[in-house]
mmCIF file of C-alpha atoms in Angstrom:
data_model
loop_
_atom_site.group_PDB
_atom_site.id
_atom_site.type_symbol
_atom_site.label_atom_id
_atom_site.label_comp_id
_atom_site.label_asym_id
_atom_site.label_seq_id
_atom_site.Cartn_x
_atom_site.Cartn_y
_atom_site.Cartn_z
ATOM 1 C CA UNK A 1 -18.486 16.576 -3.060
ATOM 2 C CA UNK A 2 -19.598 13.592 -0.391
ATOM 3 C CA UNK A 3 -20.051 10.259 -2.349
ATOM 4 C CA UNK A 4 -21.134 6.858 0.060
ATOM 5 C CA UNK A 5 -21.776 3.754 -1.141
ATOM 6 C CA UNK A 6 -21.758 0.436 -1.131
ATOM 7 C CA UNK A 7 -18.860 -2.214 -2.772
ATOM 8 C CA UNK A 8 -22.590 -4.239 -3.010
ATOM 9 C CA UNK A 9 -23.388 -2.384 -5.440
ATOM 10 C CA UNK A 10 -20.628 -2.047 -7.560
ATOM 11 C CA UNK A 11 -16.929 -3.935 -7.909
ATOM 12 C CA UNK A 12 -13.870 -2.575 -6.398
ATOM 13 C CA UNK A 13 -12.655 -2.537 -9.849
ATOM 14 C CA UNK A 14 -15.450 -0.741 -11.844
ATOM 15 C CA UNK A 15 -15.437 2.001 -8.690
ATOM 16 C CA UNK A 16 -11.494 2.980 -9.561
ATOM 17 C CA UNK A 17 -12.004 2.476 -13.538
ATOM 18 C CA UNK A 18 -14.658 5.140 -13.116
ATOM 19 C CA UNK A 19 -12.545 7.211 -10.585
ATOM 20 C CA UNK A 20 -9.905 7.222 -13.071
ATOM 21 C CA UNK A 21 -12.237 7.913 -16.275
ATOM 22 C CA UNK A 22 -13.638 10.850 -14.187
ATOM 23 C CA UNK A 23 -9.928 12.402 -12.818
ATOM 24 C CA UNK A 24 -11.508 12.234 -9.618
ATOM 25 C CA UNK A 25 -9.152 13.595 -7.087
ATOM 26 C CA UNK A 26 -9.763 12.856 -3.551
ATOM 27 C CA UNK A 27 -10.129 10.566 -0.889
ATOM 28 C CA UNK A 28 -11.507 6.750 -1.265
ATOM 29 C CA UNK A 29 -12.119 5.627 2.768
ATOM 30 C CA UNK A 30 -13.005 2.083 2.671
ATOM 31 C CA UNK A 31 -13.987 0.723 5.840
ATOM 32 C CA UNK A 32 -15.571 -3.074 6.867
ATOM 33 C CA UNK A 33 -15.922 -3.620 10.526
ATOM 34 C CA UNK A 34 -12.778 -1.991 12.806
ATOM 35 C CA UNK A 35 -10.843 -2.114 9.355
ATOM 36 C CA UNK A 36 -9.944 1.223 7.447
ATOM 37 C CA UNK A 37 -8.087 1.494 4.098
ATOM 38 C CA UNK A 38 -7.519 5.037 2.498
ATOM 39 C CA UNK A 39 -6.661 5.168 -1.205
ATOM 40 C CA UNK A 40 -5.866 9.520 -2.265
ATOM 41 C CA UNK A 41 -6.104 10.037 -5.696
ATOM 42 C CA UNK A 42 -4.927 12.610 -7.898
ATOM 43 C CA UNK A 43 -6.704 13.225 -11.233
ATOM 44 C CA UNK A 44 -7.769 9.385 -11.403
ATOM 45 C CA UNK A 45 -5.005 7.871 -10.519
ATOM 46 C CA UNK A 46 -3.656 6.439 -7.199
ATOM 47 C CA UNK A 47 -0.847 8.043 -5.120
ATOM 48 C CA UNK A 48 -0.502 6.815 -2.064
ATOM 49 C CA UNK A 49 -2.309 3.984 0.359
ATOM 50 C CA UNK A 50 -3.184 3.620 4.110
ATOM 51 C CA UNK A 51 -4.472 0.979 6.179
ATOM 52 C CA UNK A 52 -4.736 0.328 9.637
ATOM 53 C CA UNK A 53 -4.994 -3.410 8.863
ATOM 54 C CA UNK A 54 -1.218 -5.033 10.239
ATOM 55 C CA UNK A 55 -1.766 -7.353 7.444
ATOM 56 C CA UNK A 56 -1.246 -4.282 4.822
ATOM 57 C CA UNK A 57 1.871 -2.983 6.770
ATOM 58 C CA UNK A 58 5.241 -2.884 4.415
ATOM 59 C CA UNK A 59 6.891 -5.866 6.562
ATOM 60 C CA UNK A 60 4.521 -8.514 7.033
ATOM 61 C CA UNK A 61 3.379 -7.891 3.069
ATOM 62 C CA UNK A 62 7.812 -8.060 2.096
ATOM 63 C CA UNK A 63 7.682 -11.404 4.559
ATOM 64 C CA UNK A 64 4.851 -12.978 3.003
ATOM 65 C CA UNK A 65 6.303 -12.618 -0.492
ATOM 66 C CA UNK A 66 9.338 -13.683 0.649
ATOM 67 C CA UNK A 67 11.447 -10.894 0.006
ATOM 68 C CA UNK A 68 13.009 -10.532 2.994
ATOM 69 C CA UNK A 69 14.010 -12.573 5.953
ATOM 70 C CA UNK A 70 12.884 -12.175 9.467
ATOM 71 C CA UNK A 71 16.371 -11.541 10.478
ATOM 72 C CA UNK A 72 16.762 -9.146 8.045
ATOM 73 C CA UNK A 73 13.323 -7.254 8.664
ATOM 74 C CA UNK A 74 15.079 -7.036 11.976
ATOM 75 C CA UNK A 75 17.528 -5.428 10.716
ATOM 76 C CA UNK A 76 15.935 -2.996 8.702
ATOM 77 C CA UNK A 77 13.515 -1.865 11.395
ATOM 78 C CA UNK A 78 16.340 -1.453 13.804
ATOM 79 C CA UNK A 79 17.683 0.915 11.041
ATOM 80 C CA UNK A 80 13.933 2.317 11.435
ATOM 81 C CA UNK A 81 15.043 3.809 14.856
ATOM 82 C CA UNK A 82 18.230 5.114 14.067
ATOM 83 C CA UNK A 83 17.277 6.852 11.246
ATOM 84 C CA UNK A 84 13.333 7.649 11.057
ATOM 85 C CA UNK A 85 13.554 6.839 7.343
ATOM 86 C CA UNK A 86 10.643 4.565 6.134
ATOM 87 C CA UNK A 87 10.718 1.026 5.504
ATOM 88 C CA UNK A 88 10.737 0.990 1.724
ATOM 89 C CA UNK A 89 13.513 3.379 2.024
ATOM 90 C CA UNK A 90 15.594 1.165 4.276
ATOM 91 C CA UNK A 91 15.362 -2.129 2.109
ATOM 92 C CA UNK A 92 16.012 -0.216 -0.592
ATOM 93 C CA UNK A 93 19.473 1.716 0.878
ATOM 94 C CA UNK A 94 20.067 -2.230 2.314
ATOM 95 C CA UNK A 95 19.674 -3.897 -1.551
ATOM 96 C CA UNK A 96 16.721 -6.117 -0.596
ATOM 97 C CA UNK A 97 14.070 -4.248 -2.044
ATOM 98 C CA UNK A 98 15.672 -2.449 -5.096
ATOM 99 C CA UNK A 99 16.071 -6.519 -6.619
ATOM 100 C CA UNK A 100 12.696 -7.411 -5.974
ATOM 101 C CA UNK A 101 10.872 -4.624 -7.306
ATOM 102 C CA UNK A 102 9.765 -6.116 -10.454
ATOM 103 C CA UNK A 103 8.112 -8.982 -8.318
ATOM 104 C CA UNK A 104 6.129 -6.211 -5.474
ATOM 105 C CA UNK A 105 4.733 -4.291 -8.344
ATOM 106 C CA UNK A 106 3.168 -7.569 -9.877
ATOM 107 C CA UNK A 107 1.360 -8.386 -6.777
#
């Protein structure tokens, strides 16, 4: 089932509150301008994220909050190319990530 709509006519919030009261289990494309975010659900609740916003990217959201350095995102993406793991799983293998965890999931 095809579902369009507008975030004018209903909150961000009430939209996934009633995608998780239904178990919908799908894909949520938003889009505004050039800007695409994908949310895939799975019985209502959330399971993984895409954006093609550089903004949402892994590093520059660990850099904003501070949780790693520059130098050490450096690092880590170098690691990137050695390895073809992903980010998350880099920090997390280099101890930067597994300490902070607490403080991504609250933002």
């Amino acid at each position: 089932m095809l579902n369009k709509g507008s975030l004018k006519d209903i909150s961000f919030l009430r939209l996934l509150m009633d995608l998780y009261n239904n178990k919908a289990t799908g894909i949520l494309r938003l889009t505004m301008g050039s800007v695409v975010k994908i949310i895939y659900l799975s019985k209502g609740r959330p399971v993984f994220s895409a954006s093609n916003s550089p903004s949402d990217r892994m590093g520059a959201m660990v850099l904003r909050l501070n949780l790693v350095t520059e130098e050490q995102l450096d690092v880590a993406l170098k690691e990137i190319m050695k390895t073809g793991n992903r980010l998350g799983t880099v920090l997390v293998n280099m101890g930067r990530s597994e300490e902070h965890t607490s403080e991504l999931q609250s933002h």
